[in-house]
Each structure stands twice: as structure tokens, then as C-alpha cells.
PDB file of C-alpha atoms in Angstrom:
ATOM      1  CA  MET A   1      34.468  40.270  62.010  1.00  0.00           C
ATOM      2  CA  LYS A   2      33.961  41.490  65.317  1.00  0.00           C
ATOM      3  CA  GLN A   3      34.707  39.289  68.235  1.00  0.00           C
ATOM      4  CA  ALA A   4      32.877  39.590  71.683  1.00  0.00           C
ATOM      5  CA  GLN A   5      34.553  41.013  74.392  1.00  0.00           C
ATOM      6  CA  LYS A   6      33.746  42.077  78.112  1.00  0.00           C
ATOM      7  CA  GLY A   7      31.674  45.059  78.570  1.00  0.00           C
ATOM      8  CA  ASP A   8      29.864  44.079  74.908  1.00  0.00           C
ATOM      9  CA  THR A   9      25.915  43.633  75.184  1.00  0.00           C
ATOM     10  CA  VAL A  10      24.895  40.548  73.117  1.00  0.00           C
ATOM     11  CA  LYS A  11      21.929  38.654  72.332  1.00  0.00           C
ATOM     12  CA  VAL A  12      22.267  34.763  72.508  1.00  0.00           C
ATOM     13  CA  HIS A  13      20.263  31.774  72.157  1.00  0.00           C
ATOM     14  CA  PHE A  14      21.118  28.714  74.119  1.00  0.00           C
ATOM     15  CA  LYS A  15      20.237  25.282  75.123  1.00  0.00           C
ATOM     16  CA  GLY A  16      21.500  23.921  78.837  1.00  0.00           C
ATOM     17  CA  THR A  17      21.549  20.145  79.507  1.00  0.00           C
ATOM     18  CA  LEU A  18      22.870  18.164  82.344  1.00  0.00           C
ATOM     19  CA  ASP A  19      25.433  15.244  81.789  1.00  0.00           C
ATOM     20  CA  ASP A  20      22.322  12.477  81.481  1.00  0.00           C
ATOM     21  CA  GLY A  21      20.854  14.793  78.591  1.00  0.00           C
ATOM     22  CA  THR A  22      18.262  16.419  80.643  1.00  0.00           C
ATOM     23  CA  VAL A  23      17.444  20.015  79.313  1.00  0.00           C
ATOM     24  CA  PHE A  24      17.064  22.552  82.087  1.00  0.00           C
ATOM     25  CA  ALA A  25      16.805  25.730  79.787  1.00  0.00           C
ATOM     26  CA  ASP A  26      16.191  26.362  76.049  1.00  0.00           C
ATOM     27  CA  SER A  27      15.797  29.952  74.471  1.00  0.00           C
ATOM     28  CA  LYS A  28      15.034  28.693  71.044  1.00  0.00           C
ATOM     29  CA  GLY A  29      11.472  29.610  70.120  1.00  0.00           C
ATOM     30  CA  GLY A  30      11.647  32.586  72.180  1.00  0.00           C
ATOM     31  CA  ASP A  31      13.451  35.697  72.110  1.00  0.00           C
ATOM     32  CA  PRO A  32      17.017  35.678  72.694  1.00  0.00           C
ATOM     33  CA  VAL A  33      18.682  36.676  75.827  1.00  0.00           C
ATOM     34  CA  GLN A  34      20.280  39.893  75.963  1.00  0.00           C
ATOM     35  CA  PHE A  35      22.967  40.504  78.325  1.00  0.00           C
ATOM     36  CA  THR A  36      26.336  42.659  79.084  1.00  0.00           C
ATOM     37  CA  ILE A  37      29.384  40.381  79.248  1.00  0.00           C
ATOM     38  CA  GLY A  38      31.099  40.685  82.514  1.00  0.00           C
ATOM     39  CA  GLU A  39      28.194  42.205  84.520  1.00  0.00           C
ATOM     40  CA  GLY A  40      27.340  39.069  86.109  1.00  0.00           C
ATOM     41  CA  ALA A  41      23.739  38.676  84.847  1.00  0.00           C
ATOM     42  CA  LEU A  42      24.527  34.993  84.089  1.00  0.00           C
ATOM     43  CA  ILE A  43      26.513  32.449  85.538  1.00  0.00           C
ATOM     44  CA  PRO A  44      30.210  33.342  85.096  1.00  0.00           C
ATOM     45  CA  GLY A  45      31.493  30.527  82.784  1.00  0.00           C
ATOM     46  CA  PHE A  46      28.580  31.203  80.438  1.00  0.00           C
ATOM     47  CA  GLU A  47      29.715  34.838  80.208  1.00  0.00           C
ATOM     48  CA  GLU A  48      33.325  33.761  80.077  1.00  0.00           C
ATOM     49  CA  GLU A  49      32.525  31.339  77.050  1.00  0.00           C
ATOM     50  CA  THR A  50      30.815  34.162  74.882  1.00  0.00           C
ATOM     51  CA  VAL A  51      34.225  36.293  74.830  1.00  0.00           C
ATOM     52  CA  GLY A  52      35.806  35.816  71.427  1.00  0.00           C
ATOM     53  CA  MET A  53      32.599  34.791  69.534  1.00  0.00           C
ATOM     54  CA  SER A  54      31.402  36.337  66.298  1.00  0.00           C
ATOM     55  CA  GLU A  55      27.921  37.089  65.306  1.00  0.00           C
ATOM     56  CA  GLY A  56      26.400  33.841  64.035  1.00  0.00           C
ATOM     57  CA  GLU A  57      28.880  31.528  65.783  1.00  0.00           C
ATOM     58  CA  GLN A  58      27.937  28.654  67.610  1.00  0.00           C
ATOM     59  CA  LYS A  59      29.630  26.553  70.121  1.00  0.00           C
ATOM     60  CA  SER A  60      29.260  23.905  72.838  1.00  0.00           C
ATOM     61  CA  VAL A  61      30.815  24.242  76.168  1.00  0.00           C
ATOM     62  CA  ARG A  62      30.889  22.213  79.309  1.00  0.00           C
ATOM     63  CA  LEU A  63      31.020  23.937  82.615  1.00  0.00           C
ATOM     64  CA  GLU A  64      32.120  22.596  85.643  1.00  0.00           C
ATOM     65  CA  ALA A  65      30.246  23.209  88.817  1.00  0.00           C
ATOM     66  CA  GLU A  66      32.700  25.868  90.129  1.00  0.00           C
ATOM     67  CA  ARG A  67      32.182  27.901  86.758  1.00  0.00           C
ATOM     68  CA  ALA A  68      28.260  27.452  86.598  1.00  0.00           C
ATOM     69  CA  PHE A  69      26.289  27.375  90.097  1.00  0.00           C
ATOM     70  CA  GLY A  70      29.057  26.205  92.320  1.00  0.00           C
ATOM     71  CA  HIS A  71      29.173  23.251  94.791  1.00  0.00           C
ATOM     72  CA  LYS A  72      26.507  22.534  96.920  1.00  0.00           C
ATOM     73  CA  ARG A  73      27.145  24.356 100.336  1.00  0.00           C
ATOM     74  CA  ASP A  74      26.185  22.103 103.248  1.00  0.00           C
ATOM     75  CA  GLU A  75      25.418  25.331 105.496  1.00  0.00           C
ATOM     76  CA  LEU A  76      22.381  26.073 102.968  1.00  0.00           C
ATOM     77  CA  ILE A  77      20.971  22.552 104.225  1.00  0.00           C
ATOM     78  CA  SER A  78      19.017  22.865 107.430  1.00  0.00           C
ATOM     79  CA  THR A  79      16.237  21.169 109.275  1.00  0.00           C
ATOM     80  CA  VAL A  80      12.779  23.005 110.380  1.00  0.00           C
ATOM     81  CA  PRO A  81      10.341  22.016 112.873  1.00  0.00           C
ATOM     82  CA  ARG A  82       7.322  20.670 110.997  1.00  0.00           C
ATOM     83  CA  LYS A  83       5.149  22.818 113.139  1.00  0.00           C
ATOM     84  CA  ALA A  84       6.931  26.064 111.632  1.00  0.00           C
ATOM     85  CA  ILE A  85       5.151  25.193 108.267  1.00  0.00           C
ATOM     86  CA  PRO A  86       1.408  26.004 107.884  1.00  0.00           C
ATOM     87  CA  ASP A  87      -0.916  22.835 108.237  1.00  0.00           C
ATOM     88  CA  ASN A  88      -2.562  23.630 104.631  1.00  0.00           C
ATOM     89  CA  ILE A  89       0.730  22.725 103.004  1.00  0.00           C
ATOM     90  CA  ASP A  90       1.180  19.262 101.944  1.00  0.00           C
ATOM     91  CA  LEU A  91       4.581  18.505 102.702  1.00  0.00           C
ATOM     92  CA  SER A  92       6.627  16.081 100.356  1.00  0.00           C
ATOM     93  CA  VAL A  93      10.209  15.655  99.003  1.00  0.00           C
ATOM     94  CA  GLY A  94      10.850  17.947  95.974  1.00  0.00           C
ATOM     95  CA  LEU A  95       8.286  20.461  97.062  1.00  0.00           C
ATOM     96  CA  GLN A  96       9.555  24.068  96.441  1.00  0.00           C
ATOM     97  CA  LEU A  97       9.007  26.570  99.060  1.00  0.00           C
ATOM     98  CA  GLN A  98       9.726  30.312  99.664  1.00  0.00           C
ATOM     99  CA  MET A  99      10.895  31.150 102.951  1.00  0.00           C
ATOM    100  CA  ASN A 100      12.607  34.354 104.507  1.00  0.00           C
ATOM    101  CA  SER A 101      16.090  33.993 105.436  1.00  0.00           C
ATOM    102  CA  SER A 102      17.317  35.235 109.078  1.00  0.00           C
ATOM    103  CA  SER A 103      17.728  38.807 107.457  1.00  0.00           C
ATOM    104  CA  GLY A 104      14.209  38.939 106.006  1.00  0.00           C
ATOM    105  CA  GLN A 105      14.854  38.156 102.365  1.00  0.00           C
ATOM    106  CA  PRO A 106      13.065  35.672 100.569  1.00  0.00           C
ATOM    107  CA  VAL A 107      14.716  32.229  99.694  1.00  0.00           C
ATOM    108  CA  GLN A 108      13.793  29.609  97.414  1.00  0.00           C
ATOM    109  CA  VAL A 109      14.041  26.091  99.121  1.00  0.00           C
ATOM    110  CA  VAL A 110      13.317  22.581  98.340  1.00  0.00           C
ATOM    111  CA  VAL A 111      12.105  20.072 100.648  1.00  0.00           C
ATOM    112  CA  THR A 112      14.745  17.117 100.634  1.00  0.00           C
ATOM    113  CA  ASP A 113      13.223  14.948 103.589  1.00  0.00           C
ATOM    114  CA  VAL A 114      10.106  14.956 105.436  1.00  0.00           C
ATOM    115  CA  ALA A 115      10.163  13.267 109.130  1.00  0.00           C
ATOM    116  CA  GLU A 116       7.586  13.398 111.810  1.00  0.00           C
ATOM    117  CA  ASP A 117       8.882  16.304 113.625  1.00  0.00           C
ATOM    118  CA  GLU A 118      10.768  18.036 111.421  1.00  0.00           C
ATOM    119  CA  ILE A 119      11.579  18.674 107.544  1.00  0.00           C
ATOM    120  CA  THR A 120      14.880  19.005 106.005  1.00  0.00           C
ATOM    121  CA  ILE A 121      15.263  22.026 103.167  1.00  0.00           C
ATOM    122  CA  ASP A 122      17.962  22.873 100.991  1.00  0.00           C
ATOM    123  CA  ALA A 123      18.347  26.549  99.817  1.00  0.00           C
ATOM    124  CA  ASN A 124      21.300  25.791  97.377  1.00  0.00           C
ATOM    125  CA  PRO A 125      20.381  26.683  93.710  1.00  0.00           C
ATOM    126  CA  PRO A 126      18.935  23.349  91.969  1.00  0.00           C
ATOM    127  CA  LEU A 127      21.919  23.193  89.524  1.00  0.00           C
ATOM    128  CA  ALA A 128      24.415  23.526  92.147  1.00  0.00           C
ATOM    129  CA  GLY A 129      27.017  20.682  92.038  1.00  0.00           C
ATOM    130  CA  HIS A 130      26.311  19.769  88.570  1.00  0.00           C
ATOM    131  CA  PRO A 131      28.387  20.147  85.465  1.00  0.00           C
ATOM    132  CA  LEU A 132      26.453  22.177  82.734  1.00  0.00           C
ATOM    133  CA  THR A 133      26.664  21.854  78.897  1.00  0.00           C
ATOM    134  CA  PHE A 134      25.499  24.919  76.958  1.00  0.00           C
ATOM    135  CA  ASP A 135      24.969  25.043  73.270  1.00  0.00           C
ATOM    136  CA  ILE A 136      25.278  29.007  72.680  1.00  0.00           C
ATOM    137  CA  GLU A 137      24.745  30.894  69.477  1.00  0.00           C
ATOM    138  CA  LEU A 138      25.564  34.546  69.333  1.00  0.00           C
ATOM    139  CA  VAL A 139      22.735  36.158  67.619  1.00  0.00           C
ATOM    140  CA  GLU A 140      23.842  39.732  67.391  1.00  0.00           C
ATOM    141  CA  PHE A 141      25.545  42.619  69.099  1.00  0.00           C
ATOM    142  CA  VAL A 142      23.336  45.221  70.561  1.00  0.00           C
TER     143      VAL A 142
END
């Protein structure tokens, strides 16, 4: 039976959970996710864990943060003057905003603190710093 290897294009179903059981992604009920192993379309650990799987095989894997979205990086947390945010935006902790980086690229950030004169924003991926568990099913080779 064929086993997946780097360079193979596969379709998988997966469910991703945090250590507390919170489901952050689940492809069941929709189309399987298609990707080519090793191209970097998905997080590195996920792609690596599909290597060696056969069609129809299922497995559960736990990825530490460094094999998933990485650790939180302090340089991606910053404060912004409150006056830099338009008045029509109701600022609150947890609010997601899109801002432009210094190079002009759009960046998703989350408001982590709101003070009178400034807000703190975090541009780390929301799952950075978390170990992730994936239940993976290799549906087919493409």
C-alpha cells in the first residue's frame, strides 16, 4: 500500500484541538483539505506527520508549539496611541483588527489591553505558543 512522502499531493480530514479540548479547526462535514507535502502550505509539524500515512489511515498527533505556530514573539506585541485608531471603532480586549505593517503589508492583530491613552496589540498568530493536537485522516492521494 502506498505511503505518503514529501512531494505527494494528498487530501486529508482533520480536527485540531487545544490541551483543554477546545476545537479550533475541523474539516469534517466539508471538503477534505488538499496540499502537497513539504510545500509549506500547512504548519510544518502537520505536514511532517502525514509522511508515512496510507490512504484511509487515521492517527492522532500532538505538536509542541515549535512544530506548530511557534512560540509567542515579544517583538510582535506593541502599544499604539489610542488616537491612532478611528473613533468609530469600539475598542475592547479580544477585538481583531487589520493594520498595516511598516512595509505596508496588512497584518491581523488582537487587542490585548486598552488603556486611556494607548492600546496593546498582538500580531502573533492566535495559536502561537500552544501545543496542538490533530486527528488526521489521509483520505486520498491526488
